[in-house]
PDB file of C-alpha atoms in Angstrom:
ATOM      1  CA  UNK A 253       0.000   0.000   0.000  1.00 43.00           C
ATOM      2  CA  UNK A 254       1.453   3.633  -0.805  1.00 46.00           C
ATOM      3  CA  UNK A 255       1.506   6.203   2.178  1.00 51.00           C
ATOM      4  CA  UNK A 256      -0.624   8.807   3.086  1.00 54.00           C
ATOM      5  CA  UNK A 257       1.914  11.339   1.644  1.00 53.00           C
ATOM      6  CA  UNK A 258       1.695   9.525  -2.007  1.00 51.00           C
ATOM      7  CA  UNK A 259      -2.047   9.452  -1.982  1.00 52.00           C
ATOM      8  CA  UNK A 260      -2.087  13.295  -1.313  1.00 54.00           C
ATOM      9  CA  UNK A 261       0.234  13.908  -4.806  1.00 55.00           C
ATOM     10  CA  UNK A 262      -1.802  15.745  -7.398  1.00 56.00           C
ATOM     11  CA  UNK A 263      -3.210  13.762 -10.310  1.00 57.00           C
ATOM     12  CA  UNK A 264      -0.457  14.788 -12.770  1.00 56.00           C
ATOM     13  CA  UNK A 265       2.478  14.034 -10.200  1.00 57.00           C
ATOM     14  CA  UNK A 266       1.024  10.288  -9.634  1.00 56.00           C
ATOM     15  CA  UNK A 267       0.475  10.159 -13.122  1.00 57.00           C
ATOM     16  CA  UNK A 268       4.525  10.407 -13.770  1.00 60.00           C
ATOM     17  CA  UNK A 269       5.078   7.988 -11.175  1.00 56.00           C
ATOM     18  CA  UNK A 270       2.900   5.314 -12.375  1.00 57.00           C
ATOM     19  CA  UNK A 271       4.972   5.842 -15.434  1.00 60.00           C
ATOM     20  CA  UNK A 272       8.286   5.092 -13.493  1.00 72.00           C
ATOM     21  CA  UNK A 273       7.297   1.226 -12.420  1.00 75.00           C
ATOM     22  CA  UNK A 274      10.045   0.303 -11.272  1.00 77.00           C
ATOM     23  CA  UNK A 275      10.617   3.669  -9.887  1.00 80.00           C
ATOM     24  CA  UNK A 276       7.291   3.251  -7.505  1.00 77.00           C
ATOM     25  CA  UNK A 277       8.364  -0.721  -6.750  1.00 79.00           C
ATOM     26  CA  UNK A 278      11.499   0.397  -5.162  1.00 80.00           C
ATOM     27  CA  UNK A 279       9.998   2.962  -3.587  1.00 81.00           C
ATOM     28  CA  UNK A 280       7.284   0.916  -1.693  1.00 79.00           C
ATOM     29  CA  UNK A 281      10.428  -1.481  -1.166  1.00 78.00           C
ATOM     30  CA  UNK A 282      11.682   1.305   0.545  1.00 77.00           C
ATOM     31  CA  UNK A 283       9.329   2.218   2.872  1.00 74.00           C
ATOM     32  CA  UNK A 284       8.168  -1.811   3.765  1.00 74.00           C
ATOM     33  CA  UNK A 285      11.889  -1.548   4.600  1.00 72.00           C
ATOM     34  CA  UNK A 286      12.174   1.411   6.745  1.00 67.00           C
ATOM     35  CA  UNK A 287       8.741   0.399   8.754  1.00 64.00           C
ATOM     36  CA  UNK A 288      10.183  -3.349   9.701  1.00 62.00           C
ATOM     37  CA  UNK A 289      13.379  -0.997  10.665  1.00 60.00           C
ATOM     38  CA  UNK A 290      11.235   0.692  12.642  1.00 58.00           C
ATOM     39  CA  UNK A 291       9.364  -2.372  14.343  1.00 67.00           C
ATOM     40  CA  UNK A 292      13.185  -3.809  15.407  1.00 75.00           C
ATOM     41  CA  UNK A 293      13.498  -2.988  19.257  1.00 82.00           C
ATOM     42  CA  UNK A 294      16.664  -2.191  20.843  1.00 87.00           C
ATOM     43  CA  UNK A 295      16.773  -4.969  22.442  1.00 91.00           C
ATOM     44  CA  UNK A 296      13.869  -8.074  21.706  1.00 90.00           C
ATOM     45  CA  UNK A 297      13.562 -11.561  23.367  1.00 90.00           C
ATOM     46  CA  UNK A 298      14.063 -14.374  21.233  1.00 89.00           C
ATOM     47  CA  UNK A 299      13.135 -17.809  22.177  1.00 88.00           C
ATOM     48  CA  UNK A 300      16.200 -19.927  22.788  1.00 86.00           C
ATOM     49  CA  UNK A 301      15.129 -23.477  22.800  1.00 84.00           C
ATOM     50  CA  UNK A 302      16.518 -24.303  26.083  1.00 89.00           C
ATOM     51  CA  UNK A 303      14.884 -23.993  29.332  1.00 89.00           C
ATOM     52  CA  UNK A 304      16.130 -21.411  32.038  1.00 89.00           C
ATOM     53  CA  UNK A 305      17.959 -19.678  29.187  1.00 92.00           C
ATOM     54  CA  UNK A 306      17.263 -16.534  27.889  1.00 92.00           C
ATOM     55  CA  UNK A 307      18.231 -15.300  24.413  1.00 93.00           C
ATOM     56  CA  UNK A 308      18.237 -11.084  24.326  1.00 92.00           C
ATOM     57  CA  UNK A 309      18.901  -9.734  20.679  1.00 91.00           C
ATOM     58  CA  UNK A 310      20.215  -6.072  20.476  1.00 90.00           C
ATOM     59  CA  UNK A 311      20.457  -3.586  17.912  1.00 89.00           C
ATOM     60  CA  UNK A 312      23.019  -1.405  17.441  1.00 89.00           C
ATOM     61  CA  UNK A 313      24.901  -2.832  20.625  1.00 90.00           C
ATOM     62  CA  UNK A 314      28.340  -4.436  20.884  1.00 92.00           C
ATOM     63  CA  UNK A 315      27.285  -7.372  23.222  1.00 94.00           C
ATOM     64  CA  UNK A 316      30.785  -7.432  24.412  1.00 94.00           C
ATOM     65  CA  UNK A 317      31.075  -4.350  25.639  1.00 94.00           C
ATOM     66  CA  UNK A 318      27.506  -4.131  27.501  1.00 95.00           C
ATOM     67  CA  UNK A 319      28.009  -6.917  29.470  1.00 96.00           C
ATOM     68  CA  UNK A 320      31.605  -6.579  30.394  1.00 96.00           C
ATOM     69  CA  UNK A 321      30.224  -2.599  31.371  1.00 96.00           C
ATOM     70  CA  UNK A 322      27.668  -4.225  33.427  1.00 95.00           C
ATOM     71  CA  UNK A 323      29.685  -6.651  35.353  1.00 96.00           C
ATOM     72  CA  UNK A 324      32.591  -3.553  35.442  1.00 95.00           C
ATOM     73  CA  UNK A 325      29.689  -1.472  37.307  1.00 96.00           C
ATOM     74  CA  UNK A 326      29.027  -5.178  40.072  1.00 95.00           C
ATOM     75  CA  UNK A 327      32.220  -5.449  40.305  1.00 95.00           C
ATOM     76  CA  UNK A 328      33.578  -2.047  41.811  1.00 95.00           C
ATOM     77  CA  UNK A 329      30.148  -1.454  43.806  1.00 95.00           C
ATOM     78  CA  UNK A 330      29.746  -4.635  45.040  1.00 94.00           C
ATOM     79  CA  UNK A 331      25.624  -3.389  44.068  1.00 93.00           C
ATOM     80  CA  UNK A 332      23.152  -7.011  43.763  1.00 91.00           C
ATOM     81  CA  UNK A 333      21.005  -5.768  41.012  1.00 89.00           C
ATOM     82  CA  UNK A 334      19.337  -9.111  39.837  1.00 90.00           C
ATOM     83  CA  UNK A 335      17.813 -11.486  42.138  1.00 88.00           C
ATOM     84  CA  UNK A 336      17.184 -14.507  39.114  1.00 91.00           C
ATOM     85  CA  UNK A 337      19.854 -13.830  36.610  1.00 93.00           C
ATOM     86  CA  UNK A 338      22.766 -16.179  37.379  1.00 93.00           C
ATOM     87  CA  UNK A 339      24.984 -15.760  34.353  1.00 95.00           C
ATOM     88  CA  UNK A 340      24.986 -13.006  31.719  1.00 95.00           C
ATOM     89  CA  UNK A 341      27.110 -14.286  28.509  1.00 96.00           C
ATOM     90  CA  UNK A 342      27.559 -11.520  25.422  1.00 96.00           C
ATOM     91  CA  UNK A 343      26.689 -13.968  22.296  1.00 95.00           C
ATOM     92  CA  UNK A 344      28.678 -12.143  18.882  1.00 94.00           C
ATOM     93  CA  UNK A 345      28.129 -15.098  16.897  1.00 95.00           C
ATOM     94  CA  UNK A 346      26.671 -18.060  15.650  1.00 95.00           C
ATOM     95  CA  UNK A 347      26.618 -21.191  13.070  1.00 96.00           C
ATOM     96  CA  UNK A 348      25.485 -24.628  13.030  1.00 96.00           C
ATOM     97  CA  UNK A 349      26.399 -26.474  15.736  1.00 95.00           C
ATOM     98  CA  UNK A 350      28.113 -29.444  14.060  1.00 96.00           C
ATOM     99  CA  UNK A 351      32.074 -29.061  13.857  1.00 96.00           C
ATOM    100  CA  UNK A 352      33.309 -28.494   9.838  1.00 96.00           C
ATOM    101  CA  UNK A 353      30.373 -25.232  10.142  1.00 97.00           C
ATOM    102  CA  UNK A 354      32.160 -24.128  13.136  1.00 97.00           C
ATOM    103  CA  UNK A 355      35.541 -24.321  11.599  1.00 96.00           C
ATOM    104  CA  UNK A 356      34.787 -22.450   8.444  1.00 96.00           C
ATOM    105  CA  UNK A 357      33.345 -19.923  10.876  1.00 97.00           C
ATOM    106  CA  UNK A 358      35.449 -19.225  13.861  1.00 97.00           C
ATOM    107  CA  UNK A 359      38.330 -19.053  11.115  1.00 96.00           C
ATOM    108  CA  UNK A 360      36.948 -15.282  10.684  1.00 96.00           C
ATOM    109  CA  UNK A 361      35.030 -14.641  13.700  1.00 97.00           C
ATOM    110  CA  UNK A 362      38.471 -15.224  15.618  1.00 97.00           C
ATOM    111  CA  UNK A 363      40.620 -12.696  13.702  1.00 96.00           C
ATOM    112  CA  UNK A 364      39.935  -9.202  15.491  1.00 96.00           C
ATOM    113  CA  UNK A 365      41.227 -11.073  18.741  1.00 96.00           C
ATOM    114  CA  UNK A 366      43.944 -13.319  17.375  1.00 97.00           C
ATOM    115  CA  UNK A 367      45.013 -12.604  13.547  1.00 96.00           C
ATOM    116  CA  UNK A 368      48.483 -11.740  13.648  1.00 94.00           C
ATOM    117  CA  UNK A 369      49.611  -9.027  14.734  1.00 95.00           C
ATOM    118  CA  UNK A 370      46.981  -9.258  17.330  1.00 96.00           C
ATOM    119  CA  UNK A 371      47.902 -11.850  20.111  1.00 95.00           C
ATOM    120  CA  UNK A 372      47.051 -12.736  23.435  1.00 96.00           C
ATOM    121  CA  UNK A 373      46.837 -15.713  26.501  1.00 97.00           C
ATOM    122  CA  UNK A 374      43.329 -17.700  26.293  1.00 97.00           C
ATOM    123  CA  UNK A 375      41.460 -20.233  27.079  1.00 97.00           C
ATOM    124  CA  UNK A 376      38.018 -22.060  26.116  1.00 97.00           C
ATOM    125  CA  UNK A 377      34.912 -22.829  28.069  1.00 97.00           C
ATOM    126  CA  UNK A 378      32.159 -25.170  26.747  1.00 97.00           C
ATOM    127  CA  UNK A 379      28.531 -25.651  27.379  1.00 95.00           C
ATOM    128  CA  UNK A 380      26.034 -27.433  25.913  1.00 95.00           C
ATOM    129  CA  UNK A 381      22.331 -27.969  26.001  1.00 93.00           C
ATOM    130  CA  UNK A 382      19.721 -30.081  24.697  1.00 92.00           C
ATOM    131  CA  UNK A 383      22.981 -31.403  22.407  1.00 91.00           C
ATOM    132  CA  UNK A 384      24.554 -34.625  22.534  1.00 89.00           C
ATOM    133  CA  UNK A 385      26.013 -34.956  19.054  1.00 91.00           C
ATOM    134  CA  UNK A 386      29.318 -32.704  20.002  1.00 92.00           C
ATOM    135  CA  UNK A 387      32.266 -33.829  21.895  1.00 94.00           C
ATOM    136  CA  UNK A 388      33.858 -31.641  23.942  1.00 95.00           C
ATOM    137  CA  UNK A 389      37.204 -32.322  23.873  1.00 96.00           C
ATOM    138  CA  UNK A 390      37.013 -32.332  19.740  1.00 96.00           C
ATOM    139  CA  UNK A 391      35.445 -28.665  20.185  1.00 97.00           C
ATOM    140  CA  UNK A 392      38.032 -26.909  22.466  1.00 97.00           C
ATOM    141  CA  UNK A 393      40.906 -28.882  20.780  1.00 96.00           C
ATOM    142  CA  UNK A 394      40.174 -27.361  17.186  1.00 97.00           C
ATOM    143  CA  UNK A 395      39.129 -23.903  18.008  1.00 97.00           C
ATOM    144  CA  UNK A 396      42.325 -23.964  19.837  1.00 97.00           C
ATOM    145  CA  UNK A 397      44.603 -25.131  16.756  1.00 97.00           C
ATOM    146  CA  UNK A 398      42.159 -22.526  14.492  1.00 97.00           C
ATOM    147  CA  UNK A 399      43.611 -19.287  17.127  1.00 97.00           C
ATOM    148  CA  UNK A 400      46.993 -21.004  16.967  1.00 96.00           C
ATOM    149  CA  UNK A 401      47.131 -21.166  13.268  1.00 96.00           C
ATOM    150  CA  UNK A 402      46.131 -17.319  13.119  1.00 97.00           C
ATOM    151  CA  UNK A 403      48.988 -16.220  15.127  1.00 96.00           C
ATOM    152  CA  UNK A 404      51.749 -18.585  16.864  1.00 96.00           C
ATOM    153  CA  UNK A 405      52.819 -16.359  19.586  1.00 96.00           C
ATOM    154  CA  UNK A 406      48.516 -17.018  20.943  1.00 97.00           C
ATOM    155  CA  UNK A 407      49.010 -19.225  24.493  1.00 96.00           C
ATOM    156  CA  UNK A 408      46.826 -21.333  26.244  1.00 96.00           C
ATOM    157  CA  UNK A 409      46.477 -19.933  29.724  1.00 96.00           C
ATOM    158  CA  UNK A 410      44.105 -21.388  32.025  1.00 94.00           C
ATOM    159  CA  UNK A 411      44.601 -19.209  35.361  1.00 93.00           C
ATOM    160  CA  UNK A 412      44.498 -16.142  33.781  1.00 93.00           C
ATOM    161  CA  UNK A 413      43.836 -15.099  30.258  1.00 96.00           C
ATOM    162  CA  UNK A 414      43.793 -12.146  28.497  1.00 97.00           C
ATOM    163  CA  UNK A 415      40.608 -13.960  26.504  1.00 97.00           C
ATOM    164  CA  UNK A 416      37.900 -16.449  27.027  1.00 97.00           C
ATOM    165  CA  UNK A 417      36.471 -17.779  24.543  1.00 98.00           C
ATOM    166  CA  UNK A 418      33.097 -18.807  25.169  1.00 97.00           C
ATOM    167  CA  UNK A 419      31.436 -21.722  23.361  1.00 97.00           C
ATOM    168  CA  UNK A 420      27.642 -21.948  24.339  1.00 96.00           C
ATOM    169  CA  UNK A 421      25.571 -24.857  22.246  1.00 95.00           C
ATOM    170  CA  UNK A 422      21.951 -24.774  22.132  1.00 94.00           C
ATOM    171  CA  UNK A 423      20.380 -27.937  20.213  1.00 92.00           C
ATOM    172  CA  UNK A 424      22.067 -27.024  16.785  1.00 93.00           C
ATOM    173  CA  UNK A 425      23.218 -23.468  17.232  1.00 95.00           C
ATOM    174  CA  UNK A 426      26.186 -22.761  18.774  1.00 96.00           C
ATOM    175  CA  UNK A 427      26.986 -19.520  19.958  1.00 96.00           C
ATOM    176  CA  UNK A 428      30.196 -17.277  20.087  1.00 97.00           C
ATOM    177  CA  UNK A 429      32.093 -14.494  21.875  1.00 96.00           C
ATOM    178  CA  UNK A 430      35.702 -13.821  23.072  1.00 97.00           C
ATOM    179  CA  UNK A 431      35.535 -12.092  26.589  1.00 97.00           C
ATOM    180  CA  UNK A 432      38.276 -10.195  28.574  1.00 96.00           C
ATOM    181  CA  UNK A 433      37.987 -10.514  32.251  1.00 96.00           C
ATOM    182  CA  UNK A 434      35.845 -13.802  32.595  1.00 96.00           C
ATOM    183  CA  UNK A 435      38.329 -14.724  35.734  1.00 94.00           C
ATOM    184  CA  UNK A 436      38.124 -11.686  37.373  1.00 95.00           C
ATOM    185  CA  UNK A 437      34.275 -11.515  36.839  1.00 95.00           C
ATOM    186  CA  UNK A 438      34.055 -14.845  38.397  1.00 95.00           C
ATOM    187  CA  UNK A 439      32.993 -16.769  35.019  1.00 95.00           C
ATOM    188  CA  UNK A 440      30.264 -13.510  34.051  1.00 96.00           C
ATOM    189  CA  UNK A 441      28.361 -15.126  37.749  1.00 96.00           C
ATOM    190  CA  UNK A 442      25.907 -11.957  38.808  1.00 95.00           C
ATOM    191  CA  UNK A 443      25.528 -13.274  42.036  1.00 94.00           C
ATOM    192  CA  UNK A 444      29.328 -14.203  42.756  1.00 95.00           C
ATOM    193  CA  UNK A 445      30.873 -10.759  40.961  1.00 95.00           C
ATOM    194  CA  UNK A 446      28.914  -8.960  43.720  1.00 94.00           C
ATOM    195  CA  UNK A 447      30.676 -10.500  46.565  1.00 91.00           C
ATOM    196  CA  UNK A 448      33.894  -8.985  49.141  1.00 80.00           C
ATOM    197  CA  UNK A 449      37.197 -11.581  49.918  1.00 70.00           C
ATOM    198  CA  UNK A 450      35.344 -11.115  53.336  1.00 66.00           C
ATOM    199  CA  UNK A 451      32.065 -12.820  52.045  1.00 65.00           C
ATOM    200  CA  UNK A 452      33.716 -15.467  49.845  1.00 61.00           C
ATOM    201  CA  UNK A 453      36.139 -16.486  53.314  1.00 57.00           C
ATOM    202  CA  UNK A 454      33.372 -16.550  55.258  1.00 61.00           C
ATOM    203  CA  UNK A 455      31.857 -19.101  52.877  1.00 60.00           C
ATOM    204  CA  UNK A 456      34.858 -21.129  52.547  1.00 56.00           C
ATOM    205  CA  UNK A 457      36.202 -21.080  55.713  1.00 55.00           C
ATOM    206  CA  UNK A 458      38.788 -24.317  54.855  1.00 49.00           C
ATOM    207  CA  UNK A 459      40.925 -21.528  52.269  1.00 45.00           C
ATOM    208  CA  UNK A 460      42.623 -20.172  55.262  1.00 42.00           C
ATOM    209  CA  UNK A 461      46.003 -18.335  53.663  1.00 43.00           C
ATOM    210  CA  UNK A 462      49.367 -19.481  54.818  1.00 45.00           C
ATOM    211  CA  UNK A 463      50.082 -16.096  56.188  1.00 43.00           C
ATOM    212  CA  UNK A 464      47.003 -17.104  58.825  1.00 46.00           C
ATOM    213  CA  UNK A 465      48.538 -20.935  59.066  1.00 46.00           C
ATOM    214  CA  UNK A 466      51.898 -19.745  59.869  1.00 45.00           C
ATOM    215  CA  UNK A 467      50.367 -17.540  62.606  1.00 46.00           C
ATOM    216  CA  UNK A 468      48.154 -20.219  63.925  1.00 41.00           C
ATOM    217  CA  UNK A 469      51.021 -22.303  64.023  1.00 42.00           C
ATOM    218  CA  UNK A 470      53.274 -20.039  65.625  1.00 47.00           C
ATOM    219  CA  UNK A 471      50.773 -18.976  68.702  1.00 46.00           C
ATOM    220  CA  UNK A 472      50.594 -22.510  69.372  1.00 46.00           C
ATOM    221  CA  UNK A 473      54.632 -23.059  69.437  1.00 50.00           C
ATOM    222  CA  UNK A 474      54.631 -19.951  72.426  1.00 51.00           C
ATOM    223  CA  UNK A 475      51.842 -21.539  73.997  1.00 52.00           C
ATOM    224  CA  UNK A 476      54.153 -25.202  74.153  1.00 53.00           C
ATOM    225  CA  UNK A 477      56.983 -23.043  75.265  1.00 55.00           C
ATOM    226  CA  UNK A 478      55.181 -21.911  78.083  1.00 54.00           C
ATOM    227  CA  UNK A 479      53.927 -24.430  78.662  1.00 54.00           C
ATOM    228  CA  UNK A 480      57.025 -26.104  79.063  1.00 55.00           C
ATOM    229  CA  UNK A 481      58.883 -23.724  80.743  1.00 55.00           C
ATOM    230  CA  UNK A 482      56.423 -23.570  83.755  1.00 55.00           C
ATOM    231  CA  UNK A 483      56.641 -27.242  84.280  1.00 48.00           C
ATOM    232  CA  UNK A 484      60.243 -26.830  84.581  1.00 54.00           C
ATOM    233  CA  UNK A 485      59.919 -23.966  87.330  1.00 56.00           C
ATOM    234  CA  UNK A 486      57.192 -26.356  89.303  1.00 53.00           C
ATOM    235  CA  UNK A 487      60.199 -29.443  89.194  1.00 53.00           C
ATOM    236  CA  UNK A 488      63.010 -27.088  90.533  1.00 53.00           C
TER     237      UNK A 488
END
């Protein structure tokens, strides 16, 4: 259908369009266009297939940067802002979930991070849901010979990497990002990024350090030495 602003054109004016076909197709092209542009929301639930997972779709956001923003903001004021959100995992990605598709894709998807002369320390974490066709061994050990072929000097490290690189399957989509922080952020956890050394010792009260060991230890050694020397004073 043509807009109200067409339908208001004098007779002669519509007459020259109607002339121009393909003129007035690409036009109405145009505008069908530019109204489901307009329908996109900045950010739309999509329905993920999996349950207790939920798929957010942006426009005209970096994933990346949002979320690491987000748990950036947790992380320094130590605010709770979600009570049900456990994990929140930037997806900038995806391809068929089955592993010559992933190869062919993560060949290019990898290269901002790791194409020579970009390099950096990294490691890979795998999920997967409602999947059983994947192994994950065979996953993490070609995406890691894919970001070794693009650039040598690229290290597996497993304590503390410069960049995760997050594999999430969902039935036969997998999803992709490359995060910076993910130790820090305590794996992207919302609940656990939140938390003081205070709250987390409290909670694990068998990680005493060796600094508090060592002290332990050597209160008891004074206490055997006095010990020791009184009994000596009572025998004299």
């Amino acid at each position: 259908k043509f807009s109200d602003h067409e339908e208001r054109l004098s007779g002669s004016d519509r007459e020259e369009d109607e002339d121009d076909v393909e003129a007035a197709v690409k036009k109405e092209v145009g505008q069908i266009r530019a109204s489901t542009e307009q329908k996109l929301r900045r950010f739309q639930s999509v329905e993920s297939g999996a349950n207790n997972v939920v798929f957010i779709r942006t426009q005209g956001i970096e994933p990346e940067n949002l979320v690491h923003h987000i748990l950036k903001d947790m992380h320094t004021t130590k605010k709770k802002k979600t009570r049900v959100i456990l994990r929140m995992l930037p997806i900038s990605g995806t391809c068929k979930a089955f592993m010559e598709d992933m190869k062919k894709y993560t060949e290019t998807f990898f290269e901002p991070w790791f194409k020579a002369p970009n390099k950096g320390t990294f490691q890979i974490v795998y999920k997967a849901r409602n999947n059983s066709h994947m192994s994950r061994e065979e996953v993490i050990k070609e995406l890691a010979g894919i970001v070794g072929s693009l650039n040598p000097e690229n290290k597996v490290d497993l304590n503390n990497p410069q960049y995760t690189i997050v594999v999430e399957i969902i039935k036969t989509v997998c999803c992709l990002s490359v995060v910076r922080d993910y130790v820090l952020f305590r794996k992207y956890n919302l609940q656990e990024v939140v938390k003081s050394n205070k709250e987390d010792a409290q909670q694990n009260p068998s990680s005493v350090t060796e600094e508090q060991n060592s002290e332990v230890a050597k209160a008891e050694t004074e206490e055997q030495k006095k010990s020791s020397k009184e009994v000596k004073e009572e025998n004299k």
